[in-house]
mmCIF file of C-alpha atoms and ligand atoms in Angstrom:
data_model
loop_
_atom_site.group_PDB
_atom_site.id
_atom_site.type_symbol
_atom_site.label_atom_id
_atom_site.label_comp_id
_atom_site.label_asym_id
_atom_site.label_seq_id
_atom_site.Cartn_x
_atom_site.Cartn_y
_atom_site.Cartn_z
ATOM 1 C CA UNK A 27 23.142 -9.556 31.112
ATOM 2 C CA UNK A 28 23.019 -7.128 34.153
ATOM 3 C CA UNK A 29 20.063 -4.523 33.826
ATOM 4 C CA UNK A 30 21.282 -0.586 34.927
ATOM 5 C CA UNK A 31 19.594 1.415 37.538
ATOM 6 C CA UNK A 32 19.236 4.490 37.306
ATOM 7 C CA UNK A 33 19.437 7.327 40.176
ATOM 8 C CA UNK A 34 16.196 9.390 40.016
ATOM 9 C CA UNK A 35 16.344 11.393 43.128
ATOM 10 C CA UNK A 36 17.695 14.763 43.655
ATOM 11 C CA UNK A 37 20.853 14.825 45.064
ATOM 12 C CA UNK A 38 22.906 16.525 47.531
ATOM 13 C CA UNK A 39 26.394 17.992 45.750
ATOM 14 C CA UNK A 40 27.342 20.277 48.705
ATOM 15 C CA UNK A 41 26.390 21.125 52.060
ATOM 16 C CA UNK A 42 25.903 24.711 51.299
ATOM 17 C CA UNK A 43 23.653 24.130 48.009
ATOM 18 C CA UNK A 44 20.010 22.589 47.447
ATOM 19 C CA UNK A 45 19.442 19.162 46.471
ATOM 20 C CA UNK A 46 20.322 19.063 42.306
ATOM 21 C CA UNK A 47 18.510 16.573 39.799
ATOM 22 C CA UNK A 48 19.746 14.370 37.993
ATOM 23 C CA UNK A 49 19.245 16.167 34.876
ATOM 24 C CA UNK A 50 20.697 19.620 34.201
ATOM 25 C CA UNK A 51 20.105 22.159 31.743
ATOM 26 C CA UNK A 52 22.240 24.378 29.850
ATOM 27 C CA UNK A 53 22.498 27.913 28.448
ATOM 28 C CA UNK A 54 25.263 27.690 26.300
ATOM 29 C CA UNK A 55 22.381 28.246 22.906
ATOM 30 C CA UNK A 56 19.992 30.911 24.973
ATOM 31 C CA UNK A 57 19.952 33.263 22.996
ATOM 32 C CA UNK A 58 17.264 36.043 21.838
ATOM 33 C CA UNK A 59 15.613 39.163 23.496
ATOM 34 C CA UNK A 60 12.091 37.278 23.427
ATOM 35 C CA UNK A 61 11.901 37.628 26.987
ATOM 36 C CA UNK A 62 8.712 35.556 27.748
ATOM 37 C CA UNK A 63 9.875 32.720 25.202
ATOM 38 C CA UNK A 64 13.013 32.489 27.117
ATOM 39 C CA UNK A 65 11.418 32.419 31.016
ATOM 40 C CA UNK A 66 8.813 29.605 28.925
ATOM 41 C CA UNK A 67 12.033 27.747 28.120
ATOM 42 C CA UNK A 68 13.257 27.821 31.623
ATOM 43 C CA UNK A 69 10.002 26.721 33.213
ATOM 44 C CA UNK A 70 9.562 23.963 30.886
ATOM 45 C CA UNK A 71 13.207 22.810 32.197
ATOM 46 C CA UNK A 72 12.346 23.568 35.986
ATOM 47 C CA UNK A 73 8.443 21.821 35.349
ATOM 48 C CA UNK A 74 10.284 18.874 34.174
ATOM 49 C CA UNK A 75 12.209 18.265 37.145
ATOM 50 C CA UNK A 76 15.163 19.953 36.046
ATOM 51 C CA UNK A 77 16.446 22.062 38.606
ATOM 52 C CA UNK A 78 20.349 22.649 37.857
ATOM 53 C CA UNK A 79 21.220 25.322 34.917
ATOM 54 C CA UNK A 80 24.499 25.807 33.526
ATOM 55 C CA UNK A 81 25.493 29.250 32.137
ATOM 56 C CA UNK A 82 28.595 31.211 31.585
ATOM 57 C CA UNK A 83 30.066 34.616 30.992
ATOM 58 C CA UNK A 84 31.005 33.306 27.390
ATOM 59 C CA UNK A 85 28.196 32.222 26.393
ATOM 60 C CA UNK A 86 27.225 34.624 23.721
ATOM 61 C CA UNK A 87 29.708 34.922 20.847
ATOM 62 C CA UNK A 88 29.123 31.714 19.973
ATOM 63 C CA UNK A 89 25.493 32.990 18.769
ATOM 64 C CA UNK A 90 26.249 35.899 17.529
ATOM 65 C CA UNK A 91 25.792 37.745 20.066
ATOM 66 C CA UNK A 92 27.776 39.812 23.116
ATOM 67 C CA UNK A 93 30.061 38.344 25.409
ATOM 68 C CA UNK A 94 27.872 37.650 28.905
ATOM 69 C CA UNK A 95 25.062 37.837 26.692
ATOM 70 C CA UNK A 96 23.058 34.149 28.108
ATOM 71 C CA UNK A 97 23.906 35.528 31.348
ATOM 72 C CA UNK A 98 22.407 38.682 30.457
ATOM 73 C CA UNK A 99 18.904 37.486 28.749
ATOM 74 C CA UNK A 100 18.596 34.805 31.969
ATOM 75 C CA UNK A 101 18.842 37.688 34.358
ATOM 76 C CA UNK A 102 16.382 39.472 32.654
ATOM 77 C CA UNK A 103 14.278 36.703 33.056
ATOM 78 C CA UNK A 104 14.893 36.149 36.615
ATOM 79 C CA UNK A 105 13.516 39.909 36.924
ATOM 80 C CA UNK A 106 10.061 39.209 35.225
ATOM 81 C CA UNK A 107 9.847 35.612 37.371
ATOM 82 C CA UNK A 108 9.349 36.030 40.909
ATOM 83 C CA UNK A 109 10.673 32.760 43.178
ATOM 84 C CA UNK A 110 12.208 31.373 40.157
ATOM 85 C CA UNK A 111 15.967 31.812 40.988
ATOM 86 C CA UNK A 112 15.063 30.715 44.749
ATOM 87 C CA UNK A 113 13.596 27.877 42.877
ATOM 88 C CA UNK A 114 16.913 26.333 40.864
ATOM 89 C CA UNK A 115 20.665 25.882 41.658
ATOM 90 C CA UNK A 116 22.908 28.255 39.052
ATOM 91 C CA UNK A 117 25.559 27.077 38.233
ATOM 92 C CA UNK A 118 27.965 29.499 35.901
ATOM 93 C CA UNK A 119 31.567 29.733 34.795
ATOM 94 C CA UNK A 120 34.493 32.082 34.544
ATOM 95 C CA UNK A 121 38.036 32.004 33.042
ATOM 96 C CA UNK A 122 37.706 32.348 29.518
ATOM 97 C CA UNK A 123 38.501 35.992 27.774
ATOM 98 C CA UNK A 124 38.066 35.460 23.947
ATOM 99 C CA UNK A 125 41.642 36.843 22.158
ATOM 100 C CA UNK A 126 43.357 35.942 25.617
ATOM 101 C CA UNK A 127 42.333 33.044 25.981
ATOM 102 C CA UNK A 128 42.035 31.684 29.065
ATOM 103 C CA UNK A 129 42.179 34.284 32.548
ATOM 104 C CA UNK A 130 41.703 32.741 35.748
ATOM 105 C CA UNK A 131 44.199 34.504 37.973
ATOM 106 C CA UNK A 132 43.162 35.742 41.164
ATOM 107 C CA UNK A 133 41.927 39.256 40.096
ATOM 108 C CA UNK A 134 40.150 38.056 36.932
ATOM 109 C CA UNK A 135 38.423 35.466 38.376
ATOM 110 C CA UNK A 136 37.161 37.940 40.800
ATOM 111 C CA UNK A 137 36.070 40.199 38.407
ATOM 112 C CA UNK A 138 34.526 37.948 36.560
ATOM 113 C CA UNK A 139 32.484 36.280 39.147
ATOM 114 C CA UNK A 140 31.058 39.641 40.312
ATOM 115 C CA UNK A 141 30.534 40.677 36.611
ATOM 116 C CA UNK A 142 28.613 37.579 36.279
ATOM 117 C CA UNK A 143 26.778 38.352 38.997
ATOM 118 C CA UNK A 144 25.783 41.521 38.349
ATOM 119 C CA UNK A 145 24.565 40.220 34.558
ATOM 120 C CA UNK A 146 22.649 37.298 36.604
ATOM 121 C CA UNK A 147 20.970 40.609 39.069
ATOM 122 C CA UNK A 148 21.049 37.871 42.354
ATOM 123 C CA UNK A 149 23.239 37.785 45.063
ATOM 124 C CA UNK A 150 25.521 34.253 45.027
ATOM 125 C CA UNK A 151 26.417 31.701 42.687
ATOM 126 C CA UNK A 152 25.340 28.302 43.734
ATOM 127 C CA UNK A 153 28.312 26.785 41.768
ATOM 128 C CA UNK A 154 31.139 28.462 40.375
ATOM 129 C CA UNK A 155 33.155 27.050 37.538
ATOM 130 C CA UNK A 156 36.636 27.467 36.344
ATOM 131 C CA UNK A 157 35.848 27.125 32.530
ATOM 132 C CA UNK A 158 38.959 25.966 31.461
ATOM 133 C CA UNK A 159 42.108 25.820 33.420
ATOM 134 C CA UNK A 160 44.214 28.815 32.588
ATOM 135 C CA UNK A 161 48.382 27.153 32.541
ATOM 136 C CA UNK A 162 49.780 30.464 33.391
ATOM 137 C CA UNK A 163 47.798 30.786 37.039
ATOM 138 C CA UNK A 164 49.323 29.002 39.596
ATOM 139 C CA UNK A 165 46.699 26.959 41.115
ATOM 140 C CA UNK A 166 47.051 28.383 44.368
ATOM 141 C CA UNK A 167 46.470 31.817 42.855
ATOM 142 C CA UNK A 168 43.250 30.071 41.774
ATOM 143 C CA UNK A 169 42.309 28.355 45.067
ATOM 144 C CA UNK A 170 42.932 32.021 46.075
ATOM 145 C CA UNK A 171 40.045 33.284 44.091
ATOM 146 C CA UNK A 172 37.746 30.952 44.733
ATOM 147 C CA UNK A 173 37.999 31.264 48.513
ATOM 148 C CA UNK A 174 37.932 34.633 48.801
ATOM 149 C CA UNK A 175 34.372 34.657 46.658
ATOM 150 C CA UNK A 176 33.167 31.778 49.012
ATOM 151 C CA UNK A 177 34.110 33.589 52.028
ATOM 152 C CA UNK A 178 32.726 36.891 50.939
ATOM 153 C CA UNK A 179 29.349 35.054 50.160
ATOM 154 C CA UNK A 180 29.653 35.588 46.118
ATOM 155 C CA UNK A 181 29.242 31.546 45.700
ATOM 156 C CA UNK A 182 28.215 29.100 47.497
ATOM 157 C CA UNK A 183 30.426 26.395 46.011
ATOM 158 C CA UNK A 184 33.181 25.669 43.451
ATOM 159 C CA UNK A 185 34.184 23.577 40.688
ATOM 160 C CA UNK A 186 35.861 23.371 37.311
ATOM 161 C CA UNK A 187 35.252 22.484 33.904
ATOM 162 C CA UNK A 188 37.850 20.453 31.497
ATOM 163 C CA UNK A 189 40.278 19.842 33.880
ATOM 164 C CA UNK A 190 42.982 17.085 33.929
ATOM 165 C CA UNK A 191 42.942 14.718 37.133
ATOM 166 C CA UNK A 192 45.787 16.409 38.083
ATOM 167 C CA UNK A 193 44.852 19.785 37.598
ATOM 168 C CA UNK A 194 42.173 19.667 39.622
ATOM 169 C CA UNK A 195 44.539 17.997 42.162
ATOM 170 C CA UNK A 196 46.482 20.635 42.081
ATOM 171 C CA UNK A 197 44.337 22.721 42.452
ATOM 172 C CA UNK A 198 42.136 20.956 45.579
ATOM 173 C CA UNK A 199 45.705 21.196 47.348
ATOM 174 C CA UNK A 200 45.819 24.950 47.771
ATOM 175 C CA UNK A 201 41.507 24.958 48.642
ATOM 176 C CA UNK A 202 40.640 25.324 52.033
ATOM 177 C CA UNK A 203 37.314 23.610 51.105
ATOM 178 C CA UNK A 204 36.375 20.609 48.843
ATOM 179 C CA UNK A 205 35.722 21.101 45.151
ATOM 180 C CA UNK A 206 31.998 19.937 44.318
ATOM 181 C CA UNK A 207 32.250 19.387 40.699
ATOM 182 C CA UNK A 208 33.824 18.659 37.647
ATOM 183 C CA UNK A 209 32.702 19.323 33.924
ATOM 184 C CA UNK A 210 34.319 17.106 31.767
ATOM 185 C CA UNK A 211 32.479 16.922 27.560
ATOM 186 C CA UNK A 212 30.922 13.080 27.908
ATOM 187 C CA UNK A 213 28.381 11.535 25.547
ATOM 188 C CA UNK A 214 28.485 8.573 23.175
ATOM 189 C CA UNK A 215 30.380 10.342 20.432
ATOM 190 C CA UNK A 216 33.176 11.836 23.318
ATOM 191 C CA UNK A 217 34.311 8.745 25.494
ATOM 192 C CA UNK A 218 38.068 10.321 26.660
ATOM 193 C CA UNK A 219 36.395 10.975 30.215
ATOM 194 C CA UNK A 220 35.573 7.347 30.720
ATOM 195 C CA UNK A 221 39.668 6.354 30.060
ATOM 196 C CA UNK A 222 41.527 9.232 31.035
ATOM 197 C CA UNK A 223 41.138 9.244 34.792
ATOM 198 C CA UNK A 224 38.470 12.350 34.952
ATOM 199 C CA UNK A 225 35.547 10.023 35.954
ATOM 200 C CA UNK A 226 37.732 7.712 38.263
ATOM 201 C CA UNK A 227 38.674 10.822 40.192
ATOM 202 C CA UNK A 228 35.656 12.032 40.645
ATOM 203 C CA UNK A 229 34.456 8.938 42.324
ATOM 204 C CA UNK A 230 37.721 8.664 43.970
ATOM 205 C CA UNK A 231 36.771 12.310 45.484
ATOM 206 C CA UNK A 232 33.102 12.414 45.342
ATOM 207 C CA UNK A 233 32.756 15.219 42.623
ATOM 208 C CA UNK A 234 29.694 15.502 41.084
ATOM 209 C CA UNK A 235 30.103 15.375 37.367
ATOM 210 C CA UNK A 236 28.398 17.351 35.193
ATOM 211 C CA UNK A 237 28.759 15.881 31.519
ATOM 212 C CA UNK A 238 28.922 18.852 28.717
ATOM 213 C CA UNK A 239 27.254 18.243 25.034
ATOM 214 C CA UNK A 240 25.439 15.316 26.157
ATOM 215 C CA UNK A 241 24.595 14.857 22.835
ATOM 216 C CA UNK A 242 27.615 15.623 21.173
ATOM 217 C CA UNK A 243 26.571 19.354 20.434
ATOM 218 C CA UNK A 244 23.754 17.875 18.528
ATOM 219 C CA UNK A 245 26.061 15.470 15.630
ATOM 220 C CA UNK A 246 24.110 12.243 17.483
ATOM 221 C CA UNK A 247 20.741 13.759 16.135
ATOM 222 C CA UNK A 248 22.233 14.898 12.798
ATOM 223 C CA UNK A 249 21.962 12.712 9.854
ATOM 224 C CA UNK A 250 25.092 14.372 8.151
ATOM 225 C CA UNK A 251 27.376 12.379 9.985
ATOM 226 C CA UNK A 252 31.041 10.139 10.019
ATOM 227 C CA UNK A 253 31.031 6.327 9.923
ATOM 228 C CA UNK A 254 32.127 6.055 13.641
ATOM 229 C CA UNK A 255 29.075 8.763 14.700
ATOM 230 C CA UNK A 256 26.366 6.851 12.389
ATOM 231 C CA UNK A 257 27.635 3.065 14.242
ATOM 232 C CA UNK A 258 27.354 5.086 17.242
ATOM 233 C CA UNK A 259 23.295 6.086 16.123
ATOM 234 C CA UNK A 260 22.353 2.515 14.953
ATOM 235 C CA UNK A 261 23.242 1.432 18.639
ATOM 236 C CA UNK A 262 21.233 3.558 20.221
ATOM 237 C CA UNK A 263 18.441 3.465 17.578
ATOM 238 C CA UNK A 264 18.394 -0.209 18.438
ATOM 239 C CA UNK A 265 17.787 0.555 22.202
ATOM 240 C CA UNK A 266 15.496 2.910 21.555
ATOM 241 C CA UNK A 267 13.220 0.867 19.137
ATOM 242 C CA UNK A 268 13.364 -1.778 22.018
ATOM 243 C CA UNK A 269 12.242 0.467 24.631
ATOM 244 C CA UNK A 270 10.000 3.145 22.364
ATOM 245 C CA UNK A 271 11.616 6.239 23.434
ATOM 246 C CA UNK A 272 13.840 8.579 21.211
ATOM 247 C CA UNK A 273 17.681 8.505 20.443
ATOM 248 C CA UNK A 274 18.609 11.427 22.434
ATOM 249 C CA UNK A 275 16.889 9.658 25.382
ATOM 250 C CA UNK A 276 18.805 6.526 25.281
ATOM 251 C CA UNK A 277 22.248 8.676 24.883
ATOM 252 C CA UNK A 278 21.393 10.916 28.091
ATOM 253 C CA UNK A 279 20.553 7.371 29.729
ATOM 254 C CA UNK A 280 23.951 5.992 28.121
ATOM 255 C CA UNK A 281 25.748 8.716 30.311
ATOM 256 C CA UNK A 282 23.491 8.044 32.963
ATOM 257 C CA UNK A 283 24.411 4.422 33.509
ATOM 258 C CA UNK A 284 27.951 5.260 33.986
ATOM 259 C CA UNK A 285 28.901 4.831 38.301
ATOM 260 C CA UNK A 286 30.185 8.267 38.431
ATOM 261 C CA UNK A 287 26.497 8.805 38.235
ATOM 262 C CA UNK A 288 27.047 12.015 35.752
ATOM 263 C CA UNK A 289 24.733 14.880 35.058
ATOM 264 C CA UNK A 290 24.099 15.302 31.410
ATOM 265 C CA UNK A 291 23.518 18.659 30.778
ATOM 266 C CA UNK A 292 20.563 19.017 28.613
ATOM 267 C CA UNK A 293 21.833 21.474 26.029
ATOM 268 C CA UNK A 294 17.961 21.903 23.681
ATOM 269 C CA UNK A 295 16.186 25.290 23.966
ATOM 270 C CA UNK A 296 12.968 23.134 22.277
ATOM 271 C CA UNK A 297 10.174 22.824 24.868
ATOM 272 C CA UNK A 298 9.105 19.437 23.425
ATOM 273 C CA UNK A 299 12.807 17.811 23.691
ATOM 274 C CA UNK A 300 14.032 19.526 27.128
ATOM 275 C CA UNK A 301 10.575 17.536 28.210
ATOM 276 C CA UNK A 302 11.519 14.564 26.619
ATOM 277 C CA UNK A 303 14.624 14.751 28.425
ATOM 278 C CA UNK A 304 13.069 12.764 31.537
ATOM 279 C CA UNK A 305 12.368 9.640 29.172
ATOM 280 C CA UNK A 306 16.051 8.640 29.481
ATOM 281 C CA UNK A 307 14.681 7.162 33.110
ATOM 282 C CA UNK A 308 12.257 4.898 31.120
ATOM 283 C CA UNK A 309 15.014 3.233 28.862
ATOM 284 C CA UNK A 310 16.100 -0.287 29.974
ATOM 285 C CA UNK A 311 20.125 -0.595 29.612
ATOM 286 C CA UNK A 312 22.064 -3.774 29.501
ATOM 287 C CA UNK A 313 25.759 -4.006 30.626
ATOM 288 C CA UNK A 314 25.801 -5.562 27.228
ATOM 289 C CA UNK A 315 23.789 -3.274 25.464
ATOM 290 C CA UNK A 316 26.031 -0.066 27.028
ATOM 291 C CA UNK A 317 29.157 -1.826 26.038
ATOM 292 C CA UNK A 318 27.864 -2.042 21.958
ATOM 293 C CA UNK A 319 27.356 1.859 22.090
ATOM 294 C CA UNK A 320 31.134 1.909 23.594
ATOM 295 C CA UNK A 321 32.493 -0.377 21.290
ATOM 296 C CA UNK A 322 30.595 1.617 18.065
ATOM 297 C CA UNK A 323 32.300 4.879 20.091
ATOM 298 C CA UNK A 324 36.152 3.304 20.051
ATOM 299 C CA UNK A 325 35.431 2.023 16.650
ATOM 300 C CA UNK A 326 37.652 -0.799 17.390
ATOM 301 C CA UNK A 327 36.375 -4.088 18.788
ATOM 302 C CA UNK A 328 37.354 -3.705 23.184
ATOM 303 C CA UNK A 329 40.157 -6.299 24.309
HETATM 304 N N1 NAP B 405 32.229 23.400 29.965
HETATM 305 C C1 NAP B 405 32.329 23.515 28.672
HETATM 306 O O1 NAP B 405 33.404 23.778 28.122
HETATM 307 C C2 NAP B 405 31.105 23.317 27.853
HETATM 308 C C3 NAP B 405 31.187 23.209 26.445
HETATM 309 C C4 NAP B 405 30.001 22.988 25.737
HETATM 310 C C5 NAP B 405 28.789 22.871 26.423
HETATM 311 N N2 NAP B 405 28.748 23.007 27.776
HETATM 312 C C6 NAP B 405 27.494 22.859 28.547
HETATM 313 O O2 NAP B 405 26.761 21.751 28.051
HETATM 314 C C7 NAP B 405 25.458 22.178 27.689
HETATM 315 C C8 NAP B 405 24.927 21.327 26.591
HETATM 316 O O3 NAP B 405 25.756 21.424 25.437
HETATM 317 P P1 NAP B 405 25.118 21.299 23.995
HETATM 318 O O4 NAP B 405 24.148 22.373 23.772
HETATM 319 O O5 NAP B 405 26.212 21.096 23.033
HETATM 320 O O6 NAP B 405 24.284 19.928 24.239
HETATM 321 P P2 NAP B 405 23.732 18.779 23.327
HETATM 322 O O7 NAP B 405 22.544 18.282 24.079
HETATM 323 O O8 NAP B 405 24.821 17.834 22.994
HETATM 324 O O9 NAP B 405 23.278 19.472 21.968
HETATM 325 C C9 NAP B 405 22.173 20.311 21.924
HETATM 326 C C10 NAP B 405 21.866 20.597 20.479
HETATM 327 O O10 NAP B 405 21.261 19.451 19.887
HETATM 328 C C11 NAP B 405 20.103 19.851 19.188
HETATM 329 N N3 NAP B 405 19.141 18.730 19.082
HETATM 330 C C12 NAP B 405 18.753 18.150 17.918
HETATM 331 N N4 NAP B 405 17.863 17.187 18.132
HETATM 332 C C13 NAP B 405 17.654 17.128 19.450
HETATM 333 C C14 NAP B 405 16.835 16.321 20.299
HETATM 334 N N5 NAP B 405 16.024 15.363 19.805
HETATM 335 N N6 NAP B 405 16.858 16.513 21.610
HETATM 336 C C15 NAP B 405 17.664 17.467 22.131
HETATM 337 N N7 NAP B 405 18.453 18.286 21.385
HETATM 338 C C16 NAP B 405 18.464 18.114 20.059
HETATM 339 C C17 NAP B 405 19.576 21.022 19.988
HETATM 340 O O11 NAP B 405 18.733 21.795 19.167
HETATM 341 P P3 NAP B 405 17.441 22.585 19.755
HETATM 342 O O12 NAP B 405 17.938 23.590 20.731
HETATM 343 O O13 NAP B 405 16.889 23.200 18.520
HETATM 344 O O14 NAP B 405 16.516 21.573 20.358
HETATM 345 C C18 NAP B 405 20.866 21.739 20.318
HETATM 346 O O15 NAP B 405 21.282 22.547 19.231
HETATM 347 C C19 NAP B 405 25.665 23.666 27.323
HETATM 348 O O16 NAP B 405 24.473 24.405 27.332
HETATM 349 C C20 NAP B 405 26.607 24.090 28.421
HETATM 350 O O17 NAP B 405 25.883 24.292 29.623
HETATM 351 C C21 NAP B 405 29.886 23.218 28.492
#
């Protein structure tokens, strides 16, 4: 019964980029025009050692609201806090155009990056994602894009979101530079990443991985739930009665464990649970213990 160790230092993800935790947070539910409640939201992430943030252009119709609306209200922010963007590494995303729906050739992505910029009010992108890869750009229209950006100083790095292995193979072959992440969905409820080559590539490449709706969008805290989902919770409910820490903490520290050392991306835009976040380093996982929560996952018993 091999214990896990967890990685709790910051990290470097690219030469050109600061150090990232091991935690990230994301924007995809920041929402409002409460401009104070939303910089308070953001501190509470950066004050609890949470220094990666994850927006995108489309985040916004999903709440109702415009498209580029989460990069919108964060800029806003960034205006009323002084030192806070030299303070985190922003991450966003491009390529998606609801009605189209996916748009990332050459001049789009482009566009989009400086539109996304100008919404954000700062000068460069730490990390800029492909959101989804669009099968009617060739990748090394793409790779095109993304170099030009880099070399014009509109980001500092590059990665992609929902890729296929080779996809993003593809794609690396017409970069002059090395890709620095991938953002593949990955919790306990989502296990296709762990089977389907995305986090063997990454460690066969060294991306940094950077694992979307850590808690399945939420469905791991619900209680209106499928049998698979509710086998799923009384693993992790057992872990987390062993170790006195909250279910959501043992299923960022379930992602955690994996060797592709991914970044769950902390997706709560409640002060009390982004905090809470940081217990998932307190949580002692077993080899045996992490395989349960698999096995509950698959729903079938593992050969
Ligand atoms: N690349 C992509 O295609 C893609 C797709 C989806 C998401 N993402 C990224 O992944 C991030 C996270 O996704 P997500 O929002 O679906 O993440 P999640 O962490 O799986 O779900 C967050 C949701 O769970 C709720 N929740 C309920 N109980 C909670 C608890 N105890 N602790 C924490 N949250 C609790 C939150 O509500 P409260 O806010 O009320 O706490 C929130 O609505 C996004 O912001 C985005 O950056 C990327």
């Amino acid at each position: 019964m091999n214990n896990i160790t967890f990685h709790t230092e910051y990290r470097k993800i690219n030469e050109n980029i600061p150090l990232i935790s091991p935690l990230g947070w994301g924007m995809w539910r920041y929402r409002g025009s409460d401009i104070e409640k939303s910089r308070t939201i953001a501190e509470t992430a950066l004050e609890s050692g949470i220094n990666l943030f994850d927006t995108a252009d489309v985040y916004g119709p999903d709440n109702g609201e415009a498209f580029g609306a989460a990069e919108a209200l964060f800029g806003r922010v960034l205006k009323t806090a002084p030192g806070l963007r030299d303070r985190i590494v922003l991450a966003t995303k491009g390529g998606i155009i609801p009605g189209i729906p996916y748009a990332s050739r050459a001049d789009h992505l482009v566009r989009a990056a400086e539109a996304s910029l100008a919404r954000l009010g700062t000068d460069v992108i730490d990390l800029y994602q492909v959101h989804r890869p669009d099968l009617l750009a060739h990748p090394a229209e793409v790779a095109a894009a993304l170099d030009r950006l880099q070399q014009d100083g509109k980001i500092k790095a590059a990665g992609v979101s929902n890729h296929t292995p080779s996809q993003v193979a593809a794609l690396q072959a017409h970069l002059p530079f090395k890709l620095t992440s991938i953002q593949p969905e990955l919790s306990a409820c989502a296990v296709g990443a762990l089977f389907d080559g995305v986090l063997d590539q990454a460690m066969e490449r060294g991306l940094t991985v950077l694992a979307w709706s850590p808690l399945a969008g939420g469905r791991l805290l619900g209680a209106d739930n499928d049998a698979r989902t509710r086998a799923v919770i009384t693993e992790l409910d057992r872990i987390a009665l062993a170790n006195n820490v909250g279910r959501a903490a043992v299923a960022y520290a379930w992602i955690l464990a994996h060797p592709s050392r991914p970044i769950p991306l902390i997706g709560s835009q409640t002060q009390s649970r982004i905090r809470e976040a940081t217990d998932a380093f307190k949580v002692h996982l077993t080899d045996t213990n992490w395989y349960a929560v698999l096995k509950a996952a698959l729903g079938t018993p593992l050969p």
